[in-house]
Amino acid sequence: MRSIDVVILISGRGSNMEALLKSIHSGVIQANVLAVISNKPTALGLETAKRFGTECIVEENLDNLDSVLTTYSPDLICLAGFMRILPPNITAKYTIMNIHPSLLPLYPGLRAPNQAIKAKAKYSGCTVHFVEEGVDTGPIILQAVVPVLDSDTPEILADRILGQEHIIYSQAVNAFIQGRLSRTPV
């Protein structure tokens, strides 16, 4: 299996980033993480990435992000809780995956588990998709279904969904590496 160069973008605690790093360090995913980039200097995920020996960069200005990414020239960018909308010059130039806590196209944007509960949905889940200019748009790669229980709060549902996110994100990256799916920037 070939290996690829990856950059991971985060804004917070980085649990999906950590799951990807664990899969990479254990050999489940054949990839080299060039850097973890955060738009927030206080993102807890930066400390996690450092524990894995990963280079960490803080870039708060999206206007400077393309020049930072250009220095790495990644094969794939993984958004792992990156809470900013990428500008078109980046989405057009790079192959980018994102993980979202709903069965897209349902409940895009923020607080997806809250949206599912409010809609009285019987099922929710998570989606790995390629990133385009829109918010949580782009071709769907993989989804996992999670039942919405009557006793669920948004936090409890989000935690159950997160467990599935950690699984399917690695599966999607592996499918990309193995050539079972491809996405070149438009």
N, CA and C atoms as an extended XYZ file, in Angstrom:
558
Properties=species:S:1:pos:R:3:atomname:S:1:resname:S:1:resid:I:1 pbc="F F F"
N         0.850       -1.175        0.000 N   MET     1
C         0.000        0.000        0.000 CA  MET     1
C         0.895        1.238        0.000 C   MET     1
N         0.519        2.231       -0.804 N   ARG     2
C         1.308        3.450       -0.861 CA  ARG     2
C         1.107        4.284        0.400 C   ARG     2
N         1.996        5.215        0.643 N   SER     3
C         1.888        6.132        1.771 CA  SER     3
C         1.670        7.537        1.219 C   SER     3
N         0.937        8.347        1.956 N   ILE     4
C         0.674        9.715        1.521 CA  ILE     4
C         1.104       10.695        2.603 C   ILE     4
N         1.244       11.955        2.202 N   ASP     5
C         1.551       13.043        3.132 CA  ASP     5
C         0.263       13.768        3.484 C   ASP     5
N         0.056       13.941        4.790 N   VAL     6
C        -1.191       14.505        5.297 CA  VAL     6
C        -0.900       15.704        6.187 C   VAL     6
N        -1.771       16.699        6.126 N   VAL     7
C        -1.815       17.792        7.089 CA  VAL     7
C        -3.195       17.742        7.725 C   VAL     7
N        -3.248       17.919        9.042 N   ILE     8
C        -4.518       17.889        9.776 CA  ILE     8
C        -4.781       19.292       10.327 C   ILE     8
N        -6.005       19.778       10.121 N   LEU     9
C        -6.417       21.085       10.637 CA  LEU     9
C        -7.400       20.887       11.784 C   LEU     9
N        -7.142       21.597       12.894 N   ILE    10
C        -8.001       21.491       14.079 CA  ILE    10
C        -8.319       22.881       14.623 C   ILE    10
N        -9.343       22.932       15.474 N   SER    11
C        -9.667       24.154       16.212 CA  SER    11
C        -9.812       23.900       17.706 C   SER    11
N        -9.943       22.638       18.112 N   GLY    12
C       -10.246       22.361       19.511 CA  GLY    12
C        -9.472       21.204       20.086 C   GLY    12
N       -10.211       20.310       20.746 N   ARG    13
C        -9.561       19.224       21.491 CA  ARG    13
C        -8.906       18.184       20.605 C   ARG    13
N        -9.376       18.045       19.380 N   GLY    14
C        -8.703       17.189       18.409 CA  GLY    14
C        -8.885       15.708       18.613 C   GLY    14
N       -10.071       15.256       19.027 N   SER    15
C       -10.248       13.815       19.249 CA  SER    15
C       -10.199       13.038       17.932 C   SER    15
N       -10.741       13.601       16.852 N   ASN    16
C       -10.641       12.922       15.556 CA  ASN    16
C        -9.206       12.938       15.048 C   ASN    16
N        -8.475       14.022       15.300 N   MET    17
C        -7.062       14.070       14.960 CA  MET    17
C        -6.307       12.989       15.714 C   MET    17
N        -6.604       12.856       17.011 N   GLU    18
C        -5.934       11.840       17.821 CA  GLU    18
C        -6.230       10.430       17.292 C   GLU    18
N        -7.472       10.180       16.909 N   ALA    19
C        -7.817        8.866       16.355 CA  ALA    19
C        -7.041        8.608       15.066 C   ALA    19
N        -6.920        9.627       14.210 N   LEU    20
C        -6.137        9.462       12.988 CA  LEU    20
C        -4.664        9.218       13.304 C   LEU    20
N        -4.104        9.985       14.245 N   LEU    21
C        -2.694        9.812       14.614 CA  LEU    21
C        -2.443        8.419       15.189 C   LEU    21
N        -3.372        7.922       16.000 N   LYS    22
C        -3.219        6.562       16.538 CA  LYS    22
C        -3.223        5.534       15.407 C   LYS    22
N        -4.126        5.705       14.443 N   SER    23
C        -4.197        4.773       13.315 CA  SER    23
C        -2.928        4.837       12.475 C   SER    23
N        -2.370        6.005       12.331 N   ILE    24
C        -1.137        6.171       11.557 CA  ILE    24
C         0.044        5.566       12.307 C   ILE    24
N         0.150        5.871       13.585 N   HIS    25
C         1.288        5.367       14.372 CA  HIS    25
C         1.230        3.856       14.581 C   HIS    25
N         0.045        3.281       14.520 N   SER    26
C        -0.074        1.826       14.672 CA  SER    26
C         0.075        1.098       13.334 C   SER    26
N         0.162        1.855       12.250 N   GLY    27
C         0.322        1.244       10.938 CA  GLY    27
C        -0.979        0.909       10.231 C   GLY    27
N        -2.106        1.217       10.834 N   VAL    28
C        -3.404        0.962       10.198 CA  VAL    28
C        -3.565        1.857        8.964 C   VAL    28
N        -3.091        3.098        9.077 N   ILE    29
C        -3.097        4.034        7.962 CA  ILE    29
C        -1.642        4.275        7.567 C   ILE    29
N        -1.357        4.124        6.281 N   GLN    30
C        -0.005        4.365        5.766 CA  GLN    30
C         0.108        5.822        5.329 C   GLN    30
N         0.440        6.685        6.283 N   ALA    31
C         0.538        8.108        5.984 CA  ALA    31
C         1.603        8.742        6.860 C   ALA    31
N         2.084        9.854        6.381 N   ASN    32
C         3.045       10.659        7.103 CA  ASN    32
C         2.355       11.985        7.422 C   ASN    32
N         2.186       12.289        8.702 N   VAL    33
C         1.561       13.550        9.077 CA  VAL    33
C         2.651       14.617        9.093 C   VAL    33
N         2.554       15.528        8.150 N   LEU    34
C         3.552       16.584        8.015 CA  LEU    34
C         3.402       17.632        9.109 C   LEU    34
N         2.153       17.936        9.469 N   ALA    35
C         1.899       18.958       10.489 CA  ALA    35
C         0.442       18.919       10.913 C   ALA    35
N         0.221       19.430       12.117 N   VAL    36
C        -1.126       19.743       12.592 CA  VAL    36
C        -1.173       21.267       12.683 C   VAL    36
N        -2.183       21.833       12.050 N   ILE    37
C        -2.329       23.287       12.034 CA  ILE    37
C        -3.631       23.640       12.735 C   ILE    37
N        -3.548       24.599       13.647 N   SER    38
C        -4.733       25.071       14.357 CA  SER    38
C        -4.915       26.561       14.119 C   SER    38
N        -6.163       26.972       14.048 N   ASN    39
C        -6.453       28.396       13.962 CA  ASN    39
C        -6.585       29.009       15.358 C   ASN    39
N        -6.440       28.187       16.389 N   LYS    40
C        -6.548       28.674       17.772 CA  LYS    40
C        -5.303       28.270       18.550 C   LYS    40
N        -4.590       29.236       19.118 N   PRO    41
C        -3.368       28.910       19.870 CA  PRO    41
C        -3.640       28.089       21.132 C   PRO    41
N        -4.855       28.135       21.646 N   THR    42
C        -5.195       27.412       22.873 CA  THR    42
C        -5.846       26.053       22.616 C   THR    42
N        -5.888       25.625       21.369 N   ALA    43
C        -6.527       24.342       21.036 CA  ALA    43
C        -5.836       23.205       21.787 C   ALA    43
N        -6.609       22.439       22.532 N   LEU    44
C        -6.063       21.331       23.316 CA  LEU    44
C        -5.419       20.262       22.440 C   LEU    44
N        -5.895       20.131       21.222 N   GLY    45
C        -5.353       19.135       20.312 CA  GLY    45
C        -3.886       19.357       19.970 C   GLY    45
N        -3.403       20.578       20.101 N   LEU    46
C        -1.990       20.851       19.820 CA  LEU    46
C        -1.089       20.077       20.771 C   LEU    46
N        -1.462       20.011       22.038 N   GLU    47
C        -0.662       19.242       23.011 CA  GLU    47
C        -0.701       17.750       22.689 C   GLU    47
N        -1.855       17.275       22.270 N   THR    48
C        -1.970       15.865       21.870 CA  THR    48
C        -1.064       15.581       20.680 C   THR    48
N        -1.100       16.447       19.692 N   ALA    49
C        -0.264       16.252       18.503 CA  ALA    49
C         1.220       16.256       18.868 C   ALA    49
N         1.604       17.136       19.765 N   LYS    50
C         3.011       17.192       20.199 CA  LYS    50
C         3.430       15.883       20.865 C   LYS    50
N         2.521       15.273       21.628 N   ARG    51
C         2.836       13.984       22.268 CA  ARG    51
C         3.113       12.893       21.232 C   ARG    51
N         2.550       13.040       20.046 N   PHE    52
C         2.800       12.096       18.959 CA  PHE    52
C         4.042       12.493       18.157 C   PHE    52
N         4.684       13.575       18.554 N   GLY    53
C         5.877       14.034       17.855 CA  GLY    53
C         5.579       14.754       16.553 C   GLY    53
N         4.371       15.275       16.430 N   THR    54
C         3.939       15.938       15.207 CA  THR    54
C         4.221       17.432       15.286 C   THR    54
N         4.717       17.982       14.206 N   GLU    55
C         4.943       19.427       14.145 CA  GLU    55
C         3.604       20.148       14.259 C   GLU    55
N         3.566       21.188       15.073 N   CYS    56
C         2.335       21.953       15.279 CA  CYS    56
C         2.544       23.404       14.879 C   CYS    56
N         1.564       23.946       14.204 N   ILE    57
C         1.605       25.327       13.751 CA  ILE    57
C         0.284       25.983       14.116 C   ILE    57
N         0.353       27.224       14.559 N   VAL    58
C        -0.848       28.017       14.787 CA  VAL    58
C        -0.896       29.089       13.704 C   VAL    58
N        -1.986       29.104       12.975 N   GLU    59
C        -2.207       30.141       11.963 CA  GLU    59
C        -3.642       30.613       12.106 C   GLU    59
N        -3.804       31.751       12.739 N   GLU    60
C        -5.139       32.278       13.013 CA  GLU    60
C        -5.768       32.957       11.800 C   GLU    60
N        -4.951       33.402       10.851 N   ASN    61
C        -5.430       34.150        9.702 CA  ASN    61
C        -5.599       33.218        8.505 C   ASN    61
N        -6.835       33.018        8.082 N   LEU    62
C        -7.096       32.131        6.938 CA  LEU    62
C        -6.431       32.633        5.661 C   LEU    62
N        -6.186       33.932        5.585 N   ASP    63
C        -5.520       34.472        4.399 CA  ASP    63
C        -4.089       33.963        4.271 C   ASP    63
N        -3.472       33.577        5.395 N   ASN    64
C        -2.100       33.067        5.371 CA  ASN    64
C        -2.037       31.542        5.279 C   ASN    64
N        -3.169       30.876        5.410 N   LEU    65
C        -3.175       29.417        5.474 CA  LEU    65
C        -2.643       28.776        4.195 C   LEU    65
N        -2.990       29.323        3.038 N   ASP    66
C        -2.529       28.718        1.790 CA  ASP    66
C        -1.007       28.721        1.698 C   ASP    66
N        -0.368       29.798        2.121 N   SER    67
C         1.099       29.823        2.046 CA  SER    67
C         1.712       28.817        3.010 C   SER    67
N         1.084       28.608        4.163 N   VAL    68
C         1.563       27.585        5.100 CA  VAL    68
C         1.397       26.200        4.481 C   VAL    68
N         0.238       25.933        3.911 N   LEU    69
C        -0.010       24.629        3.288 CA  LEU    69
C         0.916       24.384        2.099 C   LEU    69
N         1.213       25.421        1.350 N   THR    70
C         2.093       25.286        0.190 CA  THR    70
C         3.478       24.790        0.604 C   THR    70
N         3.951       25.179        1.773 N   THR    71
C         5.275       24.720        2.222 CA  THR    71
C         5.281       23.213        2.463 C   THR    71
N         4.125       22.627        2.752 N   TYR    72
C         4.035       21.190        3.009 CA  TYR    72
C         3.619       20.388        1.787 C   TYR    72
N         2.819       20.978        0.915 N   SER    73
C         2.331       20.301       -0.282 CA  SER    73
C         1.747       18.919        0.031 C   SER    73
N         0.708       18.870        0.895 N   PRO    74
C         0.147       17.567        1.282 CA  PRO    74
C        -0.650       16.916        0.163 C   PRO    74
N        -0.677       15.578        0.201 N   ASP    75
C        -1.542       14.825       -0.697 CA  ASP    75
C        -3.002       14.917       -0.256 C   ASP    75
N        -3.187       15.092        1.055 N   LEU    76
C        -4.531       15.126        1.637 CA  LEU    76
C        -4.514       16.027        2.860 C   LEU    76
N        -5.569       16.832        2.988 N   ILE    77
C        -5.791       17.620        4.197 CA  ILE    77
C        -7.008       17.031        4.894 C   ILE    77
N        -6.863       16.747        6.187 N   CYS    78
C        -7.984       16.231        6.983 CA  CYS    78
C        -8.431       17.304        7.961 C   CYS    78
N        -9.695       17.688        7.860 N   LEU    79
C       -10.274       18.603        8.831 CA  LEU    79
C       -10.782       17.755        9.987 C   LEU    79
N       -10.317       18.076       11.180 N   ALA    80
C       -10.700       17.300       12.366 CA  ALA    80
C       -11.184       18.280       13.429 C   ALA    80
N       -12.409       18.743       13.228 N   GLY    81
C       -12.932       19.744       14.144 CA  GLY    81
C       -12.385       21.124       13.844 C   GLY    81
N       -12.086       21.387       12.592 N   PHE    82
C       -11.628       22.714       12.169 CA  PHE    82
C       -12.870       23.555       11.951 C   PHE    82
N       -13.060       24.564       12.761 N   MET    83
C       -14.325       25.285       12.810 CA  MET    83
C       -14.299       26.597       12.023 C   MET    83
N       -13.665       26.557       10.877 N   ARG    84
C       -13.646       27.713        9.989 CA  ARG    84
C       -14.000       27.240        8.585 C   ARG    84
N       -14.593       28.114        7.804 N   ILE    85
C       -14.905       27.799        6.421 CA  ILE    85
C       -13.687       28.161        5.585 C   ILE    85
N       -13.168       27.171        4.882 N   LEU    86
C       -11.971       27.395        4.070 CA  LEU    86
C       -12.306       28.239        2.846 C   LEU    86
N       -11.404       29.152        2.489 N   PRO    87
C       -11.649       29.972        1.301 CA  PRO    87
C       -11.521       29.166        0.015 C   PRO    87
N       -12.163       29.632       -1.054 N   PRO    88
C       -12.164       28.903       -2.325 CA  PRO    88
C       -10.769       28.622       -2.883 C   PRO    88
N        -9.798       29.496       -2.636 N   ASN    89
C        -8.461       29.246       -3.174 CA  ASN    89
C        -7.844       27.994       -2.556 C   ASN    89
N        -8.248       27.630       -1.352 N   ILE    90
C        -7.742       26.414       -0.704 CA  ILE    90
C        -8.556       25.198       -1.134 C   ILE    90
N        -9.881       25.322       -1.143 N   THR    91
C       -10.708       24.163       -1.514 CA  THR    91
C       -10.493       23.768       -2.974 C   THR    91
N       -10.122       24.718       -3.814 N   ALA    92
C        -9.878       24.406       -5.221 CA  ALA    92
C        -8.495       23.798       -5.445 C   ALA    92
N        -7.572       24.044       -4.542 N   LYS    93
C        -6.179       23.643       -4.744 CA  LYS    93
C        -5.836       22.290       -4.137 C   LYS    93
N        -6.509       21.909       -3.046 N   TYR    94
C        -6.128       20.716       -2.286 CA  TYR    94
C        -7.262       19.701       -2.234 C   TYR    94
N        -6.895       18.445       -2.021 N   THR    95
C        -7.874       17.407       -1.727 CA  THR    95
C        -8.076       17.433       -0.215 C   THR    95
N        -9.326       17.655        0.204 N   ILE    96
C        -9.631       17.878        1.617 CA  ILE    96
C       -10.800       16.986        2.019 C   ILE    96
N       -10.646       16.318        3.169 N   MET    97
C       -11.731       15.541        3.774 CA  MET    97
C       -12.165       16.217        5.066 C   MET    97
N       -13.431       16.021        5.389 N   ASN    98
C       -13.980       16.519        6.645 CA  ASN    98
C       -14.851       15.431        7.263 C   ASN    98
N       -14.967       15.487        8.571 N   ILE    99
C       -15.884       14.605        9.304 CA  ILE    99
C       -16.947       15.500        9.921 C   ILE    99
N       -18.207       15.085        9.796 N   HIS   100
C       -19.324       15.890       10.317 CA  HIS   100
C       -20.272       14.988       11.105 C   HIS   100
N       -20.777       15.476       12.260 N   PRO   101
C       -21.622       14.640       13.117 CA  PRO   101
C       -23.094       14.588       12.725 C   PRO   101
N       -23.360       14.280       11.465 N   SER   102
C       -24.735       13.998       11.041 CA  SER   102
C       -24.667       13.188        9.751 C   SER   102
N       -25.801       12.686        9.357 N   LEU   103
C       -25.912       11.991        8.076 CA  LEU   103
C       -26.223       13.044        7.013 C   LEU   103
N       -25.166       13.673        6.521 N   LEU   104
C       -25.358       14.711        5.514 CA  LEU   104
C       -26.120       14.134        4.321 C   LEU   104
N       -26.973       14.890        3.692 N   PRO   105
C       -27.088       16.333        3.778 CA  PRO   105
C       -27.932       16.850        4.942 C   PRO   105
N       -28.420       15.971        5.796 N   LEU   106
C       -29.180       16.427        6.958 CA  LEU   106
C       -28.270       17.118        7.969 C   LEU   106
N       -28.746       18.178        8.564 N   TYR   107
C       -28.139       18.872        9.691 CA  TYR   107
C       -26.710       19.347        9.444 C   TYR   107
N       -26.496       20.127        8.399 N   PRO   108
C       -25.168       20.709        8.209 CA  PRO   108
C       -24.932       21.816        9.234 C   PRO   108
N       -23.706       22.250        9.328 N   GLY   109
C       -23.384       23.367       10.213 CA  GLY   109
C       -23.181       22.947       11.656 C   GLY   109
N       -23.350       23.900       12.534 N   LEU   110
C       -23.077       23.692       13.951 CA  LEU   110
C       -24.204       22.945       14.662 C   LEU   110
N       -23.845       22.297       15.750 N   ARG   111
C       -24.778       21.640       16.665 CA  ARG   111
C       -25.690       20.622       15.971 C   ARG   111
N       -25.109       19.793       15.134 N   ALA   112
C       -25.889       18.794       14.390 CA  ALA   112
C       -26.648       17.833       15.306 C   ALA   112
N       -26.041       17.315       16.405 N   PRO   113
C       -26.828       16.444       17.292 CA  PRO   113
C       -28.053       17.161       17.888 C   PRO   113
N       -27.901       18.441       18.200 N   ASN   114
C       -29.051       19.218       18.705 CA  ASN   114
C       -30.138       19.282       17.636 C   ASN   114
N       -29.713       19.499       16.383 N   GLN   115
C       -30.675       19.573       15.283 CA  GLN   115
C       -31.425       18.254       15.121 C   GLN   115
N       -30.716       17.136       15.252 N   ALA   116
C       -31.354       15.822       15.102 CA  ALA   116
C       -32.387       15.587       16.202 C   ALA   116
N       -32.026       15.923       17.431 N   ILE   117
C       -32.961       15.740       18.547 CA  ILE   117
C       -34.165       16.660       18.391 C   ILE   117
N       -33.915       17.893       18.024 N   LYS   118
C       -35.005       18.853       17.838 CA  LYS   118
C       -35.964       18.401       16.742 C   LYS   118
N       -35.432       17.746       15.704 N   ALA   119
C       -36.258       17.252       14.597 CA  ALA   119
C       -36.939       15.922       14.923 C   ALA   119
N       -36.664       15.383       16.136 N   LYS   120
C       -37.217       14.093       16.559 CA  LYS   120
C       -36.814       12.969       15.605 C   LYS   120
N       -35.590       13.048       15.115 N   ALA   121
C       -35.065       12.032       14.204 CA  ALA   121
C       -34.900       10.704       14.933 C   ALA   121
N       -35.124        9.614       14.246 N   LYS   122
C       -34.918        8.278       14.815 CA  LYS   122
C       -33.462        7.842       14.670 C   LYS   122
N       -32.779        8.426       13.663 N   TYR   123
C       -31.379        8.093       13.409 CA  TYR   123
C       -30.602        9.355       13.119 C   TYR   123
N       -29.379        9.335       13.502 N   SER   124
C       -28.420       10.355       13.114 CA  SER   124
C       -27.146        9.605       12.741 C   SER   124
N       -26.002       10.217       12.916 N   GLY   125
C       -24.761        9.530       12.595 CA  GLY   125
C       -23.680       10.512       12.225 C   GLY   125
N       -22.796       10.069       11.360 N   CYS   126
C       -21.692       10.921       10.949 CA  CYS   126
C       -21.346       10.645        9.494 C   CYS   126
N       -20.681       11.628        8.902 N   THR   127
C       -20.348       11.586        7.491 CA  THR   127
C       -18.923       12.051        7.275 C   THR   127
N       -18.157       11.299        6.489 N   VAL   128
C       -16.883       11.793        5.962 CA  VAL   128
C       -17.181       12.212        4.532 C   VAL   128
N       -16.758       13.421        4.194 N   HIS   129
C       -17.012       13.929        2.851 CA  HIS   129
C       -15.827       14.740        2.357 C   HIS   129
N       -15.738       14.864        1.036 N   PHE   130
C       -14.762       15.763        0.449 CA  PHE   130
C       -15.279       17.184        0.622 C   PHE   130
N       -14.374       18.113        0.787 N   VAL   131
C       -14.734       19.501        1.053 CA  VAL   131
C       -14.797       20.286       -0.242 C   VAL   131
N       -15.873       21.042       -0.356 N   GLU   132
C       -16.044       22.012       -1.426 CA  GLU   132
C       -16.231       23.372       -0.767 C   GLU   132
N       -16.638       24.352       -1.554 N   GLU   133
C       -16.779       25.708       -1.020 CA  GLU   133
C       -17.882       25.849        0.019 C   GLU   133
N       -18.954       25.089       -0.068 N   GLY   134
C       -20.079       25.256        0.833 CA  GLY   134
C       -19.814       24.689        2.214 C   GLY   134
N       -20.759       24.912        3.103 N   VAL   135
C       -20.665       24.390        4.464 CA  VAL   135
C       -21.192       22.959        4.474 C   VAL   135
N       -20.298       22.006        4.773 N   ASP   136
C       -20.641       20.591        4.844 CA  ASP   136
C       -21.279       20.080        3.562 C   ASP   136
N       -20.749       20.570        2.458 N   THR   137
C       -21.144       20.067        1.143 CA  THR   137
C       -19.958       19.290        0.582 C   THR   137
N       -20.145       18.717       -0.539 N   GLY   138
C       -19.087       17.940       -1.174 CA  GLY   138
C       -19.479       16.481       -1.194 C   GLY   138
N       -18.887       15.726       -2.096 N   PRO   139
C       -19.235       14.309       -2.240 CA  PRO   139
C       -19.034       13.521       -0.946 C   PRO   139
N       -20.033       12.719       -0.627 N   ILE   140
C       -19.990       11.881        0.575 CA  ILE   140
C       -19.113       10.666        0.299 C   ILE   140
N       -18.243       10.370        1.252 N   ILE   141
C       -17.338        9.225        1.142 CA  ILE   141
C       -17.871        8.043        1.933 C   ILE   141
N       -18.238        8.290        3.176 N   LEU   142
C       -18.635        7.214        4.079 CA  LEU   142
C       -19.538        7.777        5.164 C   LEU   142
N       -20.513        6.981        5.590 N   GLN   143
C       -21.400        7.381        6.681 CA  GLN   143
C       -21.573        6.231        7.653 C   GLN   143
N       -21.861        6.586        8.904 N   ALA   144
C       -22.204        5.596        9.931 CA  ALA   144
C       -23.477        6.072       10.620 C   ALA   144
N       -24.396        5.148       10.811 N   VAL   145
C       -25.690        5.456       11.410 CA  VAL   145
C       -25.639        5.202       12.915 C   VAL   145
N       -26.219        6.133       13.658 N   VAL   146
C       -26.330        6.018       15.115 CA  VAL   146
C       -27.793        6.275       15.468 C   VAL   146
N       -28.442        5.365       16.214 N   PRO   147
C       -29.837        5.615       16.585 CA  PRO   147
C       -29.934        6.781       17.565 C   PRO   147
N       -31.026        7.521       17.442 N   VAL   148
C       -31.328        8.579       18.402 CA  VAL   148
C       -32.313        7.977       19.396 C   VAL   148
N       -31.898        7.899       20.644 N   LEU   149
C       -32.727        7.299       21.687 CA  LEU   149
C       -33.582        8.366       22.360 C   LEU   149
N       -34.740        7.949       22.881 N   ASP   150
C       -35.630        8.890       23.558 CA  ASP   150
C       -34.943        9.577       24.732 C   ASP   150
N       -34.001        8.882       25.361 N   SER   151
C       -33.318        9.434       26.533 CA  SER   151
C       -32.104       10.303       26.177 C   SER   151
N       -31.803       10.430       24.892 N   ASP   152
C       -30.616       11.185       24.483 CA  ASP   152
C       -30.728       12.670       24.777 C   ASP   152
N       -29.631       13.210       25.269 N   THR   153
C       -29.420       14.651       25.269 CA  THR   153
C       -28.487       14.923       24.089 C   THR   153
N       -28.363       16.164       23.677 N   PRO   154
C       -27.416       16.446       22.593 CA  PRO   154
C       -25.992       15.972       22.914 C   PRO   154
N       -25.577       16.081       24.164 N   GLU   155
C       -24.227       15.683       24.561 CA  GLU   155
C       -24.050       14.162       24.496 C   GLU   155
N       -25.045       13.420       24.961 N   ILE   156
C       -24.962       11.951       24.932 CA  ILE   156
C       -24.953       11.453       23.487 C   ILE   156
N       -25.832       12.015       22.661 N   LEU   157
C       -25.868       11.630       21.244 CA  LEU   157
C       -24.543       11.985       20.569 C   LEU   157
N       -24.024       13.171       20.844 N   ALA   158
C       -22.750       13.598       20.245 CA  ALA   158
C       -21.622       12.644       20.622 C   ALA   158
N       -21.604       12.169       21.864 N   ASP   159
C       -20.560       11.221       22.290 CA  ASP   159
C       -20.664        9.894       21.541 C   ASP   159
N       -21.887        9.393       21.347 N   ARG   160
C       -22.051        8.145       20.601 CA  ARG   160
C       -21.654        8.317       19.137 C   ARG   160
N       -22.013        9.448       18.575 N   ILE   161
C       -21.635        9.731       17.188 CA  ILE   161
C       -20.112        9.831       17.083 C   ILE   161
N       -19.477       10.477       18.047 N   LEU   162
C       -18.024       10.666       18.015 CA  LEU   162
C       -17.288        9.332       17.951 C   LEU   162
N       -17.783        8.340       18.659 N   GLY   163
C       -17.166        7.014       18.598 CA  GLY   163
C       -17.160        6.461       17.186 C   GLY   163
N       -18.222        6.694       16.451 N   GLN   164
C       -18.293        6.244       15.046 CA  GLN   164
C       -17.418        7.101       14.139 C   GLN   164
N       -17.322        8.394       14.454 N   GLU   165
C       -16.445        9.276       13.673 CA  GLU   165
C       -15.018        8.748       13.686 C   GLU   165
N       -14.554        8.343       14.871 N   HIS   166
C       -13.177        7.857       15.006 CA  HIS   166
C       -12.923        6.630       14.131 C   HIS   166
N       -13.948        5.844       13.918 N   ILE   167
C       -13.812        4.627       13.101 CA  ILE   167
C       -13.842        4.957       11.606 C   ILE   167
N       -14.857        5.698       11.178 N   ILE   168
C       -15.031        5.860        9.729 CA  ILE   168
C       -14.046        6.851        9.119 C   ILE   168
N       -13.508        7.774        9.908 N   TYR   169
C       -12.535        8.704        9.328 CA  TYR   169
C       -11.288        7.937        8.885 C   TYR   169
N       -10.803        7.042        9.736 N   SER   170
C        -9.652        6.218        9.356 CA  SER   170
C        -9.972        5.353        8.143 C   SER   170
N       -11.179        4.801        8.092 N   GLN   171
C       -11.571        3.974        6.947 CA  GLN   171
C       -11.575        4.793        5.654 C   GLN   171
N       -12.063        6.020        5.734 N   ALA   172
C       -12.117        6.872        4.541 CA  ALA   172
C       -10.720        7.253        4.071 C   ALA   172
N        -9.839        7.592        5.008 N   VAL   173
C        -8.460        7.935        4.631 CA  VAL   173
C        -7.795        6.719        3.991 C   VAL   173
N        -8.013        5.544        4.563 N   ASN   174
C        -7.443        4.324        3.976 CA  ASN   174
C        -7.976        4.069        2.574 C   ASN   174
N        -9.254        4.291        2.362 N   ALA   175
C        -9.829        4.099        1.027 CA  ALA   175
C        -9.177        5.051        0.030 C   ALA   175
N        -8.901        6.260        0.462 N   PHE   176
C        -8.222        7.226       -0.402 CA  PHE   176
C        -6.808        6.757       -0.728 C   PHE   176
N        -6.086        6.313        0.301 N   ILE   177
C        -4.706        5.850        0.110 CA  ILE   177
C        -4.664        4.650       -0.832 C   ILE   177
N        -5.608        3.745       -0.685 N   GLN   178
C        -5.638        2.530       -1.498 CA  GLN   178
C        -6.159        2.778       -2.912 C   GLN   178
N        -6.543        4.014       -3.195 N   GLY   179
C        -7.014        4.343       -4.537 CA  GLY   179
C        -8.426        3.908       -4.814 C   GLY   179
N        -9.180        3.551       -3.761 N   ARG   180
C       -10.569        3.127       -3.966 CA  ARG   180
C       -11.493        4.315       -4.155 C   ARG   180
N       -10.996        5.505       -3.921 N   LEU   181
C       -11.740        6.723       -4.218 CA  LEU   181
C       -10.711        7.789       -4.536 C   LEU   181
N       -11.116        8.707       -5.326 N   SER   182
C       -10.187        9.776       -5.658 CA  SER   182
C       -10.943       11.078       -5.742 C   SER   182
N       -10.224       12.091       -5.462 N   ARG   183
C       -10.811       13.427       -5.552 CA  ARG   183
C        -9.670       14.366       -5.836 C   ARG   183
N        -9.717       14.954       -6.980 N   THR   184
C        -8.719       15.958       -7.276 CA  THR   184
C        -9.391       17.306       -7.165 C   THR   184
N        -8.682       18.308       -6.720 N   PRO   185
C        -9.299       19.630       -6.613 CA  PRO   185
C        -9.873       20.063       -7.962 C   PRO   185
N       -10.964       20.818       -7.902 N   VAL   186
C       -11.631       21.278       -9.129 CA  VAL   186
C       -10.834       22.353       -9.814 C   VAL   186
